[in-house]
PDB file of N, CA, C and O in Angstrom:
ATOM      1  N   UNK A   1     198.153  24.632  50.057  1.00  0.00           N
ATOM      2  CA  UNK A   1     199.242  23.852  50.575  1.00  0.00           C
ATOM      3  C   UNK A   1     200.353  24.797  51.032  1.00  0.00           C
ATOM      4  O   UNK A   1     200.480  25.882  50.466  1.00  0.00           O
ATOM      5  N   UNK A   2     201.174  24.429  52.046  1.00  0.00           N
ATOM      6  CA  UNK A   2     201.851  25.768  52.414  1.00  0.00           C
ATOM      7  C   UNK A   2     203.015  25.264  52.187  1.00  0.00           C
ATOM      8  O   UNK A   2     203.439  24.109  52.174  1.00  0.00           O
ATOM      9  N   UNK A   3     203.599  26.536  51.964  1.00  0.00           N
ATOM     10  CA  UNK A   3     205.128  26.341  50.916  1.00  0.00           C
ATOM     11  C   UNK A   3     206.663  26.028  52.234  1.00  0.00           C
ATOM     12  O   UNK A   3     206.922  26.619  53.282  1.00  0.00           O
ATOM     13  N   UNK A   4     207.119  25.278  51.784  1.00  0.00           N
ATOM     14  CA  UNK A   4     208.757  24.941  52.779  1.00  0.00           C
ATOM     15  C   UNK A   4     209.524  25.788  52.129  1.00  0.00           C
ATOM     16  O   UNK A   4     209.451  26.197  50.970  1.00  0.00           O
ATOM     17  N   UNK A   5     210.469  26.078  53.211  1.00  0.00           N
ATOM     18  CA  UNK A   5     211.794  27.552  52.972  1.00  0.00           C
ATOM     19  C   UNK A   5     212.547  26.242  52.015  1.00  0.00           C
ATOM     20  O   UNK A   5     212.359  25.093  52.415  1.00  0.00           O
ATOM     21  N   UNK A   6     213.382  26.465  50.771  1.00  0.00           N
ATOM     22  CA  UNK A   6     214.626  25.964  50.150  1.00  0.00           C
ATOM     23  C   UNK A   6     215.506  25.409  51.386  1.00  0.00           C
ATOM     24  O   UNK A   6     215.697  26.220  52.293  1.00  0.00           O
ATOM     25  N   UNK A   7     216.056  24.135  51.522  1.00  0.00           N
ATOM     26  CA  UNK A   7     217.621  23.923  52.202  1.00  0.00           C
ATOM     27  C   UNK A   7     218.665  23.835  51.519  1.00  0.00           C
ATOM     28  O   UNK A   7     219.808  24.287  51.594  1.00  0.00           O
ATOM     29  N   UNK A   8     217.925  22.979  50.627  1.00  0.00           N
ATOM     30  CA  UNK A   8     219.767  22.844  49.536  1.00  0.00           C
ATOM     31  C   UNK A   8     219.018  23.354  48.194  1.00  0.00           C
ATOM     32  O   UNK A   8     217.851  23.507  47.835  1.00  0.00           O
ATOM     33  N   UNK A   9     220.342  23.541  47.631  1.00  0.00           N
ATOM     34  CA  UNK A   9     220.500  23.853  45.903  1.00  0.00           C
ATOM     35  C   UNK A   9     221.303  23.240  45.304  1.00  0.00           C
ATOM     36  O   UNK A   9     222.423  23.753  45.320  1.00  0.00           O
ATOM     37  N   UNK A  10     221.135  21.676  44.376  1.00  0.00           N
ATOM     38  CA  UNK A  10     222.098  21.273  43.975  1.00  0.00           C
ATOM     39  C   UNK A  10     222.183  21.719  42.279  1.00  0.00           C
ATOM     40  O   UNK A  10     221.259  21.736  41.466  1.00  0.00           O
ATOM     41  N   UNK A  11     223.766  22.097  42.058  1.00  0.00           N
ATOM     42  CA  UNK A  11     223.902  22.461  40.516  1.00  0.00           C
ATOM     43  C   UNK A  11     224.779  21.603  40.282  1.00  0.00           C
ATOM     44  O   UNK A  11     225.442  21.000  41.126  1.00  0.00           O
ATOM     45  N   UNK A  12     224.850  21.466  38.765  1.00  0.00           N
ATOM     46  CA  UNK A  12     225.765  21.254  37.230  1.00  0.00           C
ATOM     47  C   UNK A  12     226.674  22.184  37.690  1.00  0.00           C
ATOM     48  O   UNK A  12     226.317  23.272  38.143  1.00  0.00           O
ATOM     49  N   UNK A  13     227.853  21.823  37.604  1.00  0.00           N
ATOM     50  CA  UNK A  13     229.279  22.806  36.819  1.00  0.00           C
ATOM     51  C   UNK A  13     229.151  23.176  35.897  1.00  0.00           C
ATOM     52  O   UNK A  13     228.640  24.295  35.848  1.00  0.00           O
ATOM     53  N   UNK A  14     229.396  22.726  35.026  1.00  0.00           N
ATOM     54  CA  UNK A  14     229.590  22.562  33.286  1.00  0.00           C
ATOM     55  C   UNK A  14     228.242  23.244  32.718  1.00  0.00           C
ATOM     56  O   UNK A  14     227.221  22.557  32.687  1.00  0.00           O
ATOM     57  N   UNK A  15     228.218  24.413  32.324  1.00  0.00           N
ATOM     58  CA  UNK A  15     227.224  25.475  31.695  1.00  0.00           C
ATOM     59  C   UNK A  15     226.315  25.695  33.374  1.00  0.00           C
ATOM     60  O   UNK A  15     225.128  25.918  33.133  1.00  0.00           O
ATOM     61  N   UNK A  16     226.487  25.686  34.298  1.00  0.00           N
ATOM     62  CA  UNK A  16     225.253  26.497  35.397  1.00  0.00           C
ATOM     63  C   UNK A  16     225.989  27.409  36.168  1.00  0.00           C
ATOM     64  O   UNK A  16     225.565  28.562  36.235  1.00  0.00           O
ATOM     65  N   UNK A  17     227.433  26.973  37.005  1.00  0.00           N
ATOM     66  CA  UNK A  17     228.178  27.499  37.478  1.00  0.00           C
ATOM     67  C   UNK A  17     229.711  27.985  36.837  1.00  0.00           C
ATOM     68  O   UNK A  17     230.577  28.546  37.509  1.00  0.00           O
ATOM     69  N   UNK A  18     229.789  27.757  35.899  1.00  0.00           N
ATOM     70  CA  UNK A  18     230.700  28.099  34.851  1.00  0.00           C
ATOM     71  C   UNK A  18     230.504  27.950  33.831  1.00  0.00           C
ATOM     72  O   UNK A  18     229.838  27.091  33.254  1.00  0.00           O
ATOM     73  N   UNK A  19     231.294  29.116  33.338  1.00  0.00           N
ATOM     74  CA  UNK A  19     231.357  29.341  31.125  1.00  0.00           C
ATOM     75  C   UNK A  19     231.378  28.199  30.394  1.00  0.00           C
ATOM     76  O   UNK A  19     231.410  27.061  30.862  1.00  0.00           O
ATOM     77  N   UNK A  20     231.359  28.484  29.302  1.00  0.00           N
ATOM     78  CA  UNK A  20     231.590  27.442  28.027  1.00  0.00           C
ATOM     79  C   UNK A  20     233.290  27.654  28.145  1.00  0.00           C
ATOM     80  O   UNK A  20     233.975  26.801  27.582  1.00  0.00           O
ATOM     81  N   UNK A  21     233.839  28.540  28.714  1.00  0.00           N
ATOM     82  CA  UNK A  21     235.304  28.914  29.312  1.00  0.00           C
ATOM     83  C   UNK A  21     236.173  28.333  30.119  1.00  0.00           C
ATOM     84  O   UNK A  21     237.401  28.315  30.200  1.00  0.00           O
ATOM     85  N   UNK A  22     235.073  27.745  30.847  1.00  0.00           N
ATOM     86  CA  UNK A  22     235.570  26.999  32.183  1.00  0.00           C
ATOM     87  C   UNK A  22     235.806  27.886  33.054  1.00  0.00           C
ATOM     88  O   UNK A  22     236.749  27.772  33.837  1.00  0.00           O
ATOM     89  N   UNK A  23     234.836  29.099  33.059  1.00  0.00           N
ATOM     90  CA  UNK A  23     235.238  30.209  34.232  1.00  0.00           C
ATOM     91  C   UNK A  23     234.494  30.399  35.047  1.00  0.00           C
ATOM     92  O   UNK A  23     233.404  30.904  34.781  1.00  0.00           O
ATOM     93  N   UNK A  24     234.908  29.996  36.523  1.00  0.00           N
ATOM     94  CA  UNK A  24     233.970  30.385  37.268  1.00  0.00           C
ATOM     95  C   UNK A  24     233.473  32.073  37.593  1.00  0.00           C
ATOM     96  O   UNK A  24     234.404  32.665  38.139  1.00  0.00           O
ATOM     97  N   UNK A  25     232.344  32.893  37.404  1.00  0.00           N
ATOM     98  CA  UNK A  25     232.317  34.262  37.334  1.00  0.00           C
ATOM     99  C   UNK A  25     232.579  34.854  38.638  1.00  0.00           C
ATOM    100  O   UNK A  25     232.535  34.081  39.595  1.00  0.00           O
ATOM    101  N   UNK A  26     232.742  35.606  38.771  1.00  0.00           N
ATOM    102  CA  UNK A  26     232.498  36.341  40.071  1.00  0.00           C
ATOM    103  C   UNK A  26     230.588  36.221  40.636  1.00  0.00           C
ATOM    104  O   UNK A  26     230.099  35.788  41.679  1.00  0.00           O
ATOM    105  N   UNK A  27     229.973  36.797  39.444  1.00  0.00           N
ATOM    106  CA  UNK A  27     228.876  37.353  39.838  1.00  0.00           C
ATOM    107  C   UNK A  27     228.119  34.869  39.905  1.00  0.00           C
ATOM    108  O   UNK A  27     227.800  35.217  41.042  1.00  0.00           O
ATOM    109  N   UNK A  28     227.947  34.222  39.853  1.00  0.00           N
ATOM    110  CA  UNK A  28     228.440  33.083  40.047  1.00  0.00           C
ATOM    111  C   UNK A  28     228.455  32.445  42.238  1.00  0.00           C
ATOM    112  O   UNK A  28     227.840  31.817  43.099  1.00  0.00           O
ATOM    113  N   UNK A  29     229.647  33.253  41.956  1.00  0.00           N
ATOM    114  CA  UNK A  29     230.266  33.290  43.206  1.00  0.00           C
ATOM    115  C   UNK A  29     229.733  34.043  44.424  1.00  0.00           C
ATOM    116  O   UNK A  29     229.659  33.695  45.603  1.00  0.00           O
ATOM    117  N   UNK A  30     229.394  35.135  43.825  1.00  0.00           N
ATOM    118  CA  UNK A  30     228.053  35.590  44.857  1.00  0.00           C
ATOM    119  C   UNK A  30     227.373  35.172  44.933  1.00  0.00           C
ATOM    120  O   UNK A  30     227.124  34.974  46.122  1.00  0.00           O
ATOM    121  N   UNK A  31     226.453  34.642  44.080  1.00  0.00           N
ATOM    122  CA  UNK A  31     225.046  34.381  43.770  1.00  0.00           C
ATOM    123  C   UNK A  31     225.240  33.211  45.394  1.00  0.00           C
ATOM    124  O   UNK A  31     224.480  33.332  46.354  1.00  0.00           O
ATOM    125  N   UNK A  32     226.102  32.432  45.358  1.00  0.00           N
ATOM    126  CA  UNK A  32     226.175  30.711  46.014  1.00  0.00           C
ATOM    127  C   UNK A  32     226.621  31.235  47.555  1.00  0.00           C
ATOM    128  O   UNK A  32     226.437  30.519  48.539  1.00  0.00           O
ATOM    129  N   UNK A  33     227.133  32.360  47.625  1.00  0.00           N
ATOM    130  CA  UNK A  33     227.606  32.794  48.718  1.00  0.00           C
ATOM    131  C   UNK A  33     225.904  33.758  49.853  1.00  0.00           C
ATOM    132  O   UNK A  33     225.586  33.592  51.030  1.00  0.00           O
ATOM    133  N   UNK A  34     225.367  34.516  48.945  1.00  0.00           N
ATOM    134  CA  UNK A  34     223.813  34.633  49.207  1.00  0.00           C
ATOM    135  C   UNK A  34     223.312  33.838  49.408  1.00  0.00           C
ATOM    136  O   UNK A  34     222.600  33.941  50.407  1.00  0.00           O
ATOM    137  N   UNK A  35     223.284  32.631  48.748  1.00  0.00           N
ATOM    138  CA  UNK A  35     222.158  31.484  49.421  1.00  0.00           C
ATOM    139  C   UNK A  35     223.115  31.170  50.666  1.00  0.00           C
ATOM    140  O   UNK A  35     223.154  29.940  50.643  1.00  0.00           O
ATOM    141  N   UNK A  36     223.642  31.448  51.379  1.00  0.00           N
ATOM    142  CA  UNK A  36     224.911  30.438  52.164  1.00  0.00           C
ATOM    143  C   UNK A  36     223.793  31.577  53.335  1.00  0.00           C
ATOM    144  O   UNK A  36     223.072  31.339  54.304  1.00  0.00           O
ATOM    145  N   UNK A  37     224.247  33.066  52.427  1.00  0.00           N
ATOM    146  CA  UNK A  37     223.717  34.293  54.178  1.00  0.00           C
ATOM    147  C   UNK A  37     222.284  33.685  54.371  1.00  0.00           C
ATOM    148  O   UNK A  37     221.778  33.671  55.493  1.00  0.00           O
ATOM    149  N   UNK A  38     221.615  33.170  53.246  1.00  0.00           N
ATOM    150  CA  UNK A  38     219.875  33.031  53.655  1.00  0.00           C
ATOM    151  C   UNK A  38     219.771  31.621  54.335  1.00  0.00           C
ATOM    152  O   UNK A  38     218.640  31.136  54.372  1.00  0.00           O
ATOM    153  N   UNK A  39     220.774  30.923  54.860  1.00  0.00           N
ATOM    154  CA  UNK A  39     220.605  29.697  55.312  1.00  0.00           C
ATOM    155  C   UNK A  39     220.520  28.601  54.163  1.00  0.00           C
ATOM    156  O   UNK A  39     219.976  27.555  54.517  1.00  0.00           O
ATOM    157  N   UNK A  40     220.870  28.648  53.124  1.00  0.00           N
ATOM    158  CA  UNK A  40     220.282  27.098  52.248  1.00  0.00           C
ATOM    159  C   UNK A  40     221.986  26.728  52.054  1.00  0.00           C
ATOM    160  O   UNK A  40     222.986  27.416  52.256  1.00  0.00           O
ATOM    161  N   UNK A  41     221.801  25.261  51.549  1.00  0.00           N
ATOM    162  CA  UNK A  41     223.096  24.884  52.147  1.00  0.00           C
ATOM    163  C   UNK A  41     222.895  24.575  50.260  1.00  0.00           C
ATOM    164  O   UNK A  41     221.917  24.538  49.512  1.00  0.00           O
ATOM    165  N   UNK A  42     224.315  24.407  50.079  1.00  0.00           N
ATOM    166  CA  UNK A  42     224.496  24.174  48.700  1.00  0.00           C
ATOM    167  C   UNK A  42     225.736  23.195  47.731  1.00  0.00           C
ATOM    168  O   UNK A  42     226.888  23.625  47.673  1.00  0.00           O
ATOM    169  N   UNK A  43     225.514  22.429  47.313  1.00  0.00           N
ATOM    170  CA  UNK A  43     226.363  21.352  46.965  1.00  0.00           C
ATOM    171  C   UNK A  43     226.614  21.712  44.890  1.00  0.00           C
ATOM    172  O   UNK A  43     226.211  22.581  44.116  1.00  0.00           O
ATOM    173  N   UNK A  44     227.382  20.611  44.786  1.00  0.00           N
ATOM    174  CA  UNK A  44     227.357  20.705  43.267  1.00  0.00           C
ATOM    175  C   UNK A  44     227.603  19.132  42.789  1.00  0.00           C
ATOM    176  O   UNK A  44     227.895  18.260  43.607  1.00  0.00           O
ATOM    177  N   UNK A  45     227.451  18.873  41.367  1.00  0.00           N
ATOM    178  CA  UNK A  45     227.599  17.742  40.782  1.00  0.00           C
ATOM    179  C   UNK A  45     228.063  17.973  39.828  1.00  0.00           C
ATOM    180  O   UNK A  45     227.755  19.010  39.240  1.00  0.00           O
ATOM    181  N   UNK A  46     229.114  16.968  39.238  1.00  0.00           N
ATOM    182  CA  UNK A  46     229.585  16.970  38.012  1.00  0.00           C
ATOM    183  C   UNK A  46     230.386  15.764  37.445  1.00  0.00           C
ATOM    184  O   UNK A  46     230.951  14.930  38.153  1.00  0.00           O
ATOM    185  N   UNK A  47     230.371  15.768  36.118  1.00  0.00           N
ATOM    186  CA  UNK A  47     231.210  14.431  35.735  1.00  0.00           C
ATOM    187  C   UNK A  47     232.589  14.842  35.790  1.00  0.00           C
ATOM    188  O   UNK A  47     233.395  14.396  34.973  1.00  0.00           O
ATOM    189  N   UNK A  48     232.967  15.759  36.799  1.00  0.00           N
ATOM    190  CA  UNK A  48     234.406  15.986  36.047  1.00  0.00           C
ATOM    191  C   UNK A  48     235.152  14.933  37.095  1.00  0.00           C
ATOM    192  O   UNK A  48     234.475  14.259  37.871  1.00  0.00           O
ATOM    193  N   UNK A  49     236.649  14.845  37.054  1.00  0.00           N
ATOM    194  CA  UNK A  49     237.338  14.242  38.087  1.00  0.00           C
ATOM    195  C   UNK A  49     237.304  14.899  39.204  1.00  0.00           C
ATOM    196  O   UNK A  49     236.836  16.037  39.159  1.00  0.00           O
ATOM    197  N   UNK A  50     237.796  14.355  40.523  1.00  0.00           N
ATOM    198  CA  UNK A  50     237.779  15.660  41.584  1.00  0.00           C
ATOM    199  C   UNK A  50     238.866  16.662  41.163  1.00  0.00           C
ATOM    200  O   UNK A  50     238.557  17.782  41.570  1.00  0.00           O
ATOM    201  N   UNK A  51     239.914  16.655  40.558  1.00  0.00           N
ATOM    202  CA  UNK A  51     240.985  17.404  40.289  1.00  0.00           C
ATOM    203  C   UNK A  51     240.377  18.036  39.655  1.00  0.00           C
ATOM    204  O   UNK A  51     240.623  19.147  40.125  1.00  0.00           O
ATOM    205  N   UNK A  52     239.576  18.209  38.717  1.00  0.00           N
ATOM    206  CA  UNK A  52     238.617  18.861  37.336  1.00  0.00           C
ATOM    207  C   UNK A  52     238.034  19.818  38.566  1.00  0.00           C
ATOM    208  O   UNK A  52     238.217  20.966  38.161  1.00  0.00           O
ATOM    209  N   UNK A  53     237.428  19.876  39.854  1.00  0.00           N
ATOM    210  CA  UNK A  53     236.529  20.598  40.472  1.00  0.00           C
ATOM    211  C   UNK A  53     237.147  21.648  41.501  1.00  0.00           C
ATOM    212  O   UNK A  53     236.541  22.401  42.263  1.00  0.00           O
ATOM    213  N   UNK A  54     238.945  21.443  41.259  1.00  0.00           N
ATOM    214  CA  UNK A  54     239.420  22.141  42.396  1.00  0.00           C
ATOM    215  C   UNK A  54     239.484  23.690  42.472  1.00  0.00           C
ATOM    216  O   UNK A  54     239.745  24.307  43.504  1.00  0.00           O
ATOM    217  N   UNK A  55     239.169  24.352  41.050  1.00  0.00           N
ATOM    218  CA  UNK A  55     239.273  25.497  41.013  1.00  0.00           C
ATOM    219  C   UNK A  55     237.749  26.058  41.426  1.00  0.00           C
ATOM    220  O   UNK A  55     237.621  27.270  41.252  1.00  0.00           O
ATOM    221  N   UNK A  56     236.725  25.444  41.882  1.00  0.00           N
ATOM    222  CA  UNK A  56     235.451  26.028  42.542  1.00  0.00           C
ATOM    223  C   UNK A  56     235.275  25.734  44.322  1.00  0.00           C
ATOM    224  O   UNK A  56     234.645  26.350  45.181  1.00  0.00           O
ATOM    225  N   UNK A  57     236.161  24.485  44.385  1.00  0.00           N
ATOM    226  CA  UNK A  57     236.184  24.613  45.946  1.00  0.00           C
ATOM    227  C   UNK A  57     236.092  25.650  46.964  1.00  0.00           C
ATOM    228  O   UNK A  57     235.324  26.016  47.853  1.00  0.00           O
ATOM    229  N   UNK A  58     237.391  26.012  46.359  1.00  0.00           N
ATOM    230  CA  UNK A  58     237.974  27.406  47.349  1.00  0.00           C
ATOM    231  C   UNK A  58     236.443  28.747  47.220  1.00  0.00           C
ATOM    232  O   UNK A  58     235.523  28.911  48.021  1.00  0.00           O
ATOM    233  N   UNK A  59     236.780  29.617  45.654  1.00  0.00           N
ATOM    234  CA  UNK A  59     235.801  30.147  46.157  1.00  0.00           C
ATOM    235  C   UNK A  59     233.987  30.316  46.078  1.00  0.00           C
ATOM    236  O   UNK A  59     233.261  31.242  45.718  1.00  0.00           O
ATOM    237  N   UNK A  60     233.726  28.978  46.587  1.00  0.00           N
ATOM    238  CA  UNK A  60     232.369  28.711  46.966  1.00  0.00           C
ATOM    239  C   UNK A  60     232.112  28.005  48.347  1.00  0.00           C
ATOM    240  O   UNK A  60     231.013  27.671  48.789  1.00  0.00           O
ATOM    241  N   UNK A  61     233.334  27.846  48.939  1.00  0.00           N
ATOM    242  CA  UNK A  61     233.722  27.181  50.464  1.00  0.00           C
ATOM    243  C   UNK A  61     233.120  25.927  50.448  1.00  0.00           C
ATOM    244  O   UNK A  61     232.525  25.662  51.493  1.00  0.00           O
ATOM    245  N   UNK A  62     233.089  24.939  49.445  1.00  0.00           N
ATOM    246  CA  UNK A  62     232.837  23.825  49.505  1.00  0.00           C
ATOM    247  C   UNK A  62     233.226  22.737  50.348  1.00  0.00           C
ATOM    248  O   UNK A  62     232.820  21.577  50.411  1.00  0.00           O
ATOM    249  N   UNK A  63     234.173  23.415  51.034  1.00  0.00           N
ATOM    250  CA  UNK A  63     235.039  22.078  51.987  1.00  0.00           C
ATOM    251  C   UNK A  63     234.329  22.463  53.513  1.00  0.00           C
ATOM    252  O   UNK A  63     234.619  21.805  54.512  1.00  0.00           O
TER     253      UNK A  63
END
């Protein structure tokens, strides 16, 4: 069966893309920015409020 390239990657906030800290890492922040150079497009989910999500917007270019 022949394999399809990845388009999206959807993650968790809460323990995938940030600490038990609530920190988003640097190394994190690359990782989402690499899939961006290889073409896959990438979203996130979470129970938080949108105000709860504003400190990953910026740097993961979510908007």
């Amino acid at each position: 069966m022949p394999t399809r390239p990845i388009r999206l990657l959807l993650a968790n906030v809460d323990g995938t893309l940030v600490t038990s800290n609530k920190v988003l890492t640097d190394r994190a922040v690359r990782a989402v920015h690499k899939l961006y150079d290889a073409g896959v497009q990438f979203a996130v989910t979470s129970g938080r409020p949108p105000r709860g999500m504003s400190m990953i917007i910026e740097p993961l270019a979510l908007a």
